[in-house]
Amino acid sequence: GTSTTEATDAAGTTTKAETKEKDTVSSDGTKTTTVKVTSSEDPKGLMNKTWSKEKVEVKADAEGNVEKDSYSKSVDNAGTSHAVTAKTEKNIKSDGTVETISTDKSVTDPKGLGNKTVAETEVVKEKVPHGGTTTIVTKKIDGETVEHTVK
C-alpha cells in the first residue's frame, strides 16, 4: 500500500513523506518485497530544501537463498549529495556451505566543489558445514584499494 503525510509547522517548514510497499510472488515461488520511501523538508524562505529517497528490495526463495538490494540518495541543506547502494546475497550451496556477499558503495559529492568521493566495500563470508568461516574484506576509496584482509 501507499501512505502519504504532509505538514507545515509554525515557522513555515513543510515536511512531506511518502511510503510505498509491494509484495509479489513469482511462478517459481520467489517472494519479492519492495519498499520505497521519499521525504523532503523545505524551510520557508531559506532556499535550503533537503530531500531523500530510499528503495529496498528483498527476494527470498524456498531453498533459503536471499538477495537484498537497497539504494538511497539524499541532499542535505548545504547541497551535498549522498548516494549509497548496498547489495547482500546469501547463497546456500548443495554441500551446505553458506556464502554471504555484501557490497556497499557510497558516493559523497559536495555541491559545486568538484571533489566527489567514492568509497566501496565488499565482504565475502563463507561458512562450511562442520567447519570454520572465511571472511575476505576489500575496501576501496576512489578506485584505489586501501584494505584487503582474509580472516
mmCIF file of C-alpha atoms in Angstrom:
data_model
loop_
_atom_site.group_PDB
_atom_site.id
_atom_site.type_symbol
_atom_site.label_atom_id
_atom_site.label_comp_id
_atom_site.label_asym_id
_atom_site.label_seq_id
_atom_site.Cartn_x
_atom_site.Cartn_y
_atom_site.Cartn_z
ATOM 1 C CA GLY A 1 0.000 0.000 0.000
ATOM 2 C CA THR A 2 0.879 3.662 -0.018
ATOM 3 C CA SER A 3 0.896 6.189 2.800
ATOM 4 C CA THR A 4 1.498 9.924 2.486
ATOM 5 C CA THR A 5 1.973 12.661 5.078
ATOM 6 C CA GLU A 6 2.463 16.414 4.757
ATOM 7 C CA ALA A 7 2.743 19.008 7.491
ATOM 8 C CA THR A 8 3.785 22.651 7.883
ATOM 9 C CA ASP A 9 4.987 23.849 11.275
ATOM 10 C CA ALA A 10 4.573 27.327 12.819
ATOM 11 C CA ALA A 11 7.875 28.508 11.298
ATOM 12 C CA GLY A 12 6.646 27.605 7.799
ATOM 13 C CA THR A 13 8.797 24.487 7.300
ATOM 14 C CA THR A 14 6.969 21.968 5.128
ATOM 15 C CA THR A 15 7.713 18.277 5.651
ATOM 16 C CA LYS A 16 6.456 15.626 3.212
ATOM 17 C CA ALA A 17 6.833 11.836 3.260
ATOM 18 C CA GLU A 18 5.527 9.010 1.120
ATOM 19 C CA THR A 19 5.951 5.269 1.636
ATOM 20 C CA LYS A 20 5.042 2.606 -0.928
ATOM 21 C CA GLU A 21 5.201 -1.123 -0.198
ATOM 22 C CA LYS A 22 4.551 -4.013 -2.579
ATOM 23 C CA ASP A 23 4.794 -7.813 -2.209
ATOM 24 C CA THR A 24 4.835 -10.203 -5.158
ATOM 25 C CA VAL A 25 5.373 -13.947 -5.587
ATOM 26 C CA SER A 26 6.729 -15.283 -8.887
ATOM 27 C CA SER A 27 5.716 -18.568 -10.520
ATOM 28 C CA ASP A 28 8.818 -20.295 -9.053
ATOM 29 C CA GLY A 29 7.794 -19.271 -5.514
ATOM 30 C CA THR A 30 10.302 -16.449 -5.082
ATOM 31 C CA LYS A 31 8.840 -13.751 -2.839
ATOM 32 C CA THR A 32 9.822 -10.143 -3.551
ATOM 33 C CA THR A 33 9.132 -7.273 -1.144
ATOM 34 C CA THR A 34 9.790 -3.713 -2.353
ATOM 35 C CA VAL A 35 9.631 -0.624 -0.121
ATOM 36 C CA LYS A 36 10.139 2.933 -1.421
ATOM 37 C CA VAL A 37 10.318 5.974 0.853
ATOM 38 C CA THR A 38 10.535 9.597 -0.335
ATOM 39 C CA SER A 39 10.772 12.547 2.029
ATOM 40 C CA SER A 40 11.569 16.257 1.918
ATOM 41 C CA GLU A 41 11.861 19.207 4.256
ATOM 42 C CA ASP A 42 11.618 22.770 2.978
ATOM 43 C CA PRO A 43 12.209 25.619 5.458
ATOM 44 C CA LYS A 44 10.170 28.641 4.320
ATOM 45 C CA GLY A 45 12.268 31.300 2.571
ATOM 46 C CA LEU A 46 15.667 29.724 3.310
ATOM 47 C CA MET A 47 16.300 28.108 -0.111
ATOM 48 C CA ASN A 48 17.835 25.020 1.522
ATOM 49 C CA LYS A 49 15.364 22.246 0.817
ATOM 50 C CA THR A 50 16.560 18.786 1.797
ATOM 51 C CA TRP A 51 15.253 15.517 0.405
ATOM 52 C CA SER A 52 15.877 11.795 0.467
ATOM 53 C CA LYS A 53 14.778 8.748 -1.491
ATOM 54 C CA GLU A 54 15.216 5.140 -0.433
ATOM 55 C CA LYS A 55 14.371 1.832 -2.065
ATOM 56 C CA VAL A 56 14.819 -1.622 -0.564
ATOM 57 C CA GLU A 57 14.032 -4.851 -2.398
ATOM 58 C CA VAL A 58 14.299 -8.318 -0.826
ATOM 59 C CA LYS A 59 13.939 -11.583 -2.757
ATOM 60 C CA ALA A 60 13.775 -14.962 -1.000
ATOM 61 C CA ASP A 61 13.293 -18.408 -2.498
ATOM 62 C CA ALA A 62 12.193 -21.706 -0.946
ATOM 63 C CA GLU A 63 15.791 -23.001 -0.650
ATOM 64 C CA GLY A 64 16.751 -20.172 1.713
ATOM 65 C CA ASN A 65 18.652 -18.059 -0.814
ATOM 66 C CA VAL A 66 18.135 -14.351 -0.171
ATOM 67 C CA GLU A 67 19.047 -11.246 -2.183
ATOM 68 C CA LYS A 68 18.657 -7.748 -0.748
ATOM 69 C CA ASP A 69 19.248 -4.574 -2.766
ATOM 70 C CA SER A 70 18.990 -1.092 -1.307
ATOM 71 C CA TYR A 71 19.595 2.377 -2.661
ATOM 72 C CA SER A 72 19.352 5.739 -1.011
ATOM 73 C CA LYS A 73 20.047 9.232 -2.215
ATOM 74 C CA SER A 74 19.767 12.496 -0.353
ATOM 75 C CA VAL A 75 20.737 16.143 -0.479
ATOM 76 C CA ASP A 76 21.489 17.967 2.756
ATOM 77 C CA ASN A 77 20.889 21.666 3.466
ATOM 78 C CA ALA A 78 24.432 22.549 2.244
ATOM 79 C CA GLY A 79 23.636 20.979 -1.147
ATOM 80 C CA THR A 80 25.901 17.945 -0.644
ATOM 81 C CA SER A 81 24.620 14.862 -2.442
ATOM 82 C CA HIS A 82 24.903 11.481 -0.718
ATOM 83 C CA ALA A 83 24.164 8.187 -2.500
ATOM 84 C CA VAL A 84 24.514 4.688 -1.066
ATOM 85 C CA THR A 85 24.000 1.403 -2.894
ATOM 86 C CA ALA A 86 24.114 -1.860 -0.953
ATOM 87 C CA LYS A 87 23.603 -5.451 -2.018
ATOM 88 C CA THR A 88 23.639 -8.608 0.070
ATOM 89 C CA GLU A 89 23.339 -12.120 -1.312
ATOM 90 C CA LYS A 90 23.042 -15.274 0.781
ATOM 91 C CA ASN A 91 23.521 -18.445 -1.221
ATOM 92 C CA ILE A 92 23.213 -21.966 0.145
ATOM 93 C CA LYS A 93 25.302 -24.381 -1.899
ATOM 94 C CA SER A 94 24.484 -28.063 -2.437
ATOM 95 C CA ASP A 95 27.200 -29.131 0.056
ATOM 96 C CA GLY A 96 25.615 -26.978 2.792
ATOM 97 C CA THR A 97 28.141 -24.154 2.555
ATOM 98 C CA VAL A 98 26.566 -20.768 3.181
ATOM 99 C CA GLU A 99 28.121 -17.917 1.208
ATOM 100 C CA THR A 100 27.216 -14.320 2.011
ATOM 101 C CA ILE A 101 28.436 -11.499 -0.225
ATOM 102 C CA SER A 102 27.861 -7.881 0.832
ATOM 103 C CA THR A 103 28.815 -4.895 -1.308
ATOM 104 C CA ASP A 104 28.387 -1.245 -0.377
ATOM 105 C CA LYS A 105 29.133 1.810 -2.472
ATOM 106 C CA SER A 106 28.917 5.320 -1.042
ATOM 107 C CA VAL A 107 29.234 8.495 -3.114
ATOM 108 C CA THR A 108 29.538 11.910 -1.452
ATOM 109 C CA ASP A 109 29.536 14.976 -3.710
ATOM 110 C CA PRO A 110 29.704 18.450 -2.123
ATOM 111 C CA LYS A 111 27.798 20.992 -4.233
ATOM 112 C CA GLY A 112 29.976 22.839 -6.750
ATOM 113 C CA LEU A 113 33.351 21.734 -5.348
ATOM 114 C CA GLY A 114 34.282 19.041 -7.883
ATOM 115 C CA ASN A 115 35.589 16.760 -5.125
ATOM 116 C CA LYS A 116 33.330 13.725 -5.239
ATOM 117 C CA THR A 117 34.425 10.753 -3.099
ATOM 118 C CA VAL A 118 33.523 7.135 -3.858
ATOM 119 C CA ALA A 119 34.005 4.505 -1.146
ATOM 120 C CA GLU A 120 33.364 0.807 -1.829
ATOM 121 C CA THR A 121 33.432 -2.203 0.481
ATOM 122 C CA GLU A 122 32.979 -5.885 -0.375
ATOM 123 C CA VAL A 123 32.744 -8.598 2.268
ATOM 124 C CA VAL A 124 32.661 -12.261 1.233
ATOM 125 C CA LYS A 125 31.935 -14.708 4.054
ATOM 126 C CA GLU A 126 31.865 -18.458 3.525
ATOM 127 C CA LYS A 127 30.786 -20.824 6.288
ATOM 128 C CA VAL A 128 31.332 -24.503 5.615
ATOM 129 C CA PRO A 129 29.283 -27.176 7.419
ATOM 130 C CA HIS A 130 31.104 -28.638 10.455
ATOM 131 C CA GLY A 131 33.973 -26.227 9.879
ATOM 132 C CA GLY A 132 35.123 -22.688 10.064
ATOM 133 C CA THR A 133 34.315 -19.414 8.416
ATOM 134 C CA THR A 134 36.462 -17.488 5.941
ATOM 135 C CA THR A 135 35.936 -13.749 5.538
ATOM 136 C CA ILE A 136 37.509 -11.584 2.839
ATOM 137 C CA VAL A 137 37.163 -7.794 3.157
ATOM 138 C CA THR A 138 38.156 -5.397 0.367
ATOM 139 C CA LYS A 139 37.823 -1.617 0.777
ATOM 140 C CA LYS A 140 38.436 0.945 -1.968
ATOM 141 C CA ILE A 141 38.363 4.730 -1.999
ATOM 142 C CA ASP A 142 38.106 6.418 -5.396
ATOM 143 C CA GLY A 143 39.029 3.092 -7.058
ATOM 144 C CA GLU A 144 42.218 2.509 -5.032
ATOM 145 C CA THR A 145 42.325 -0.493 -2.675
ATOM 146 C CA VAL A 146 43.006 0.739 0.859
ATOM 147 C CA GLU A 147 42.365 -2.563 2.675
ATOM 148 C CA HIS A 148 42.296 -6.245 1.737
ATOM 149 C CA THR A 149 42.099 -8.782 4.562
ATOM 150 C CA VAL A 150 41.419 -12.506 4.768
ATOM 151 C CA LYS A 151 40.345 -13.976 8.116
#
